[in-house]
Amino acid sequence: MVVQNKEIQQRIIQDNQLFHNIHQCSLSKIVRVKELRFQFVQRMLELDSSATYYEYLYIDEAGFNLHKRRRGRTVIDCGMMANVPGQQGGDITLCTVISTTGVVAHNAVLGAYNT
């Protein structure tokens, strides 16, 4: 079954569960992503069919904020006592290298990798 680019675009925009923050998607972007995925699959097939053994490694990076929220209550009919910023805790970034046999390496740093 061949899925047309326009149909992919409509499904992305209509899927509020998986793509809840995407309200528009250009057809040129869809064409580009499909082309990149095709090239990736072709390269993997070439490597699988070669005489040399290749091990595939996947790198995943995720950031977390370490702030622990505290909730409080005020007296009825009494306004808010203090304005507190949303992100008080530090950030930590975890980077992991994964192979078909499991985790190869992992590293956690305070802050972000891109700063």
Short mmCIF file of C-alpha atoms in Angstrom, two decimals:
data_model
loop_
_atom_site.label_atom_id
_atom_site.label_comp_id
_atom_site.label_asym_id
_atom_site.label_seq_id
_atom_site.Cartn_x
_atom_site.Cartn_y
_atom_site.Cartn_z
CA MET A 1 0.00 0.00 0.00
CA VAL A 2 1.41 3.36 -1.03
CA VAL A 3 0.62 6.24 1.28
CA GLN A 4 0.50 9.62 -0.45
CA ASN A 5 2.34 12.60 1.05
CA LYS A 6 -0.89 14.57 1.44
CA GLU A 7 -2.40 11.69 3.45
CA ILE A 8 0.67 11.60 5.73
CA GLN A 9 0.34 15.35 6.24
CA GLN A 10 -3.34 15.02 7.21
CA ARG A 11 -2.66 12.14 9.61
CA ILE A 12 0.10 14.09 11.37
CA ILE A 13 -2.08 17.16 11.83
CA GLN A 14 -5.13 15.13 12.96
CA ASP A 15 -3.27 12.87 15.43
CA ASN A 16 -3.49 14.88 18.65
CA GLN A 17 -2.18 12.06 20.80
CA LEU A 18 1.16 11.36 19.13
CA PHE A 19 1.67 14.76 17.48
CA HIS A 20 -0.11 16.95 20.04
CA ASN A 21 2.13 19.97 19.53
CA ILE A 22 2.28 19.90 15.71
CA HIS A 23 -0.33 22.09 14.06
CA GLN A 24 1.14 22.27 10.56
CA CYS A 25 3.52 20.22 8.45
CA SER A 26 4.75 21.14 4.99
CA LEU A 27 4.72 18.63 2.14
CA SER A 28 8.36 19.46 1.35
CA LYS A 29 9.34 18.41 4.89
CA ILE A 30 7.48 15.10 4.47
CA VAL A 31 9.22 14.44 1.16
CA ARG A 32 12.60 15.24 2.75
CA VAL A 33 12.01 12.94 5.74
CA LYS A 34 10.87 10.10 3.48
CA GLU A 35 13.98 10.52 1.34
CA LEU A 36 16.28 10.50 4.39
CA ARG A 37 14.58 7.38 5.77
CA PHE A 38 14.91 5.67 2.39
CA GLN A 39 18.63 6.51 2.26
CA PHE A 40 19.10 5.21 5.81
CA VAL A 41 17.40 1.90 5.02
CA GLN A 42 19.40 1.51 1.80
CA ARG A 43 22.66 2.08 3.70
CA MET A 44 21.68 -0.47 6.38
CA LEU A 45 20.86 -3.03 3.67
CA GLU A 46 24.23 -2.38 2.00
CA LEU A 47 26.06 -2.89 5.29
CA ASP A 48 24.10 -6.06 6.07
CA SER A 49 24.92 -7.56 2.69
CA SER A 50 28.65 -6.78 2.79
CA ALA A 51 31.28 -9.32 3.77
CA THR A 52 32.50 -7.16 6.65
CA TYR A 53 30.68 -7.45 9.98
CA TYR A 54 29.19 -4.21 11.26
CA GLU A 55 27.81 -3.58 14.72
CA TYR A 56 25.09 -0.94 14.89
CA LEU A 57 25.26 1.55 17.74
CA TYR A 58 22.40 3.88 18.63
CA ILE A 59 22.96 7.05 20.64
CA ASP A 60 20.14 8.43 22.76
CA GLU A 61 20.23 11.63 24.78
CA ALA A 62 17.61 12.90 27.23
CA GLY A 63 17.49 15.89 29.56
CA PHE A 64 15.82 16.10 32.96
CA ASN A 65 15.14 18.91 35.42
CA LEU A 66 15.92 17.96 39.03
CA HIS A 67 13.45 20.33 40.66
CA LYS A 68 11.14 18.67 43.15
CA ARG A 69 7.81 20.46 43.19
CA ARG A 70 6.25 21.43 46.47
CA ARG A 71 2.60 22.28 46.66
CA GLY A 72 1.10 24.42 49.37
CA ARG A 73 -2.25 25.82 50.39
CA THR A 74 -3.40 29.27 51.35
CA VAL A 75 -6.14 30.41 53.65
CA ILE A 76 -9.52 30.75 51.90
CA ASP A 77 -9.98 34.18 50.30
CA CYS A 78 -6.26 34.88 50.71
CA GLY A 79 -4.12 35.45 47.63
CA MET A 80 -0.87 33.87 46.59
CA MET A 81 2.02 34.62 48.95
CA ALA A 82 5.02 34.30 46.60
CA ASN A 83 5.74 33.99 42.90
CA VAL A 84 8.09 31.05 42.37
CA PRO A 85 9.83 30.33 39.01
CA GLY A 86 8.91 27.04 37.36
CA GLN A 87 12.41 25.58 37.01
CA GLN A 88 14.34 25.85 40.26
CA GLY A 89 16.38 22.67 40.05
CA GLY A 90 19.45 21.99 37.98
CA ASP A 91 19.38 20.15 34.67
CA ILE A 92 21.01 16.80 34.07
CA THR A 93 21.58 15.21 30.66
CA LEU A 94 21.94 11.48 30.16
CA CYS A 95 23.56 10.10 27.00
CA THR A 96 23.50 6.37 26.33
CA VAL A 97 25.03 4.22 23.59
CA ILE A 98 22.99 1.09 22.86
CA SER A 99 23.83 -1.91 20.69
CA THR A 100 21.88 -5.03 19.84
CA THR A 101 23.41 -6.70 22.92
CA GLY A 102 22.54 -3.94 25.40
CA VAL A 103 23.96 -0.72 26.85
CA VAL A 104 27.54 -0.11 25.68
CA ALA A 105 28.21 3.15 27.52
CA HIS A 106 26.38 5.87 29.41
CA ASN A 107 27.28 9.30 30.73
CA ALA A 108 25.40 11.82 32.85
CA VAL A 109 26.43 15.48 33.05
CA LEU A 110 25.03 18.46 34.90
CA GLY A 111 23.63 20.88 32.35
CA ALA A 112 23.15 20.26 28.67
CA TYR A 113 25.53 18.67 26.13
CA ASN A 114 25.06 21.51 23.67
CA THR A 115 26.31 24.30 25.97
#
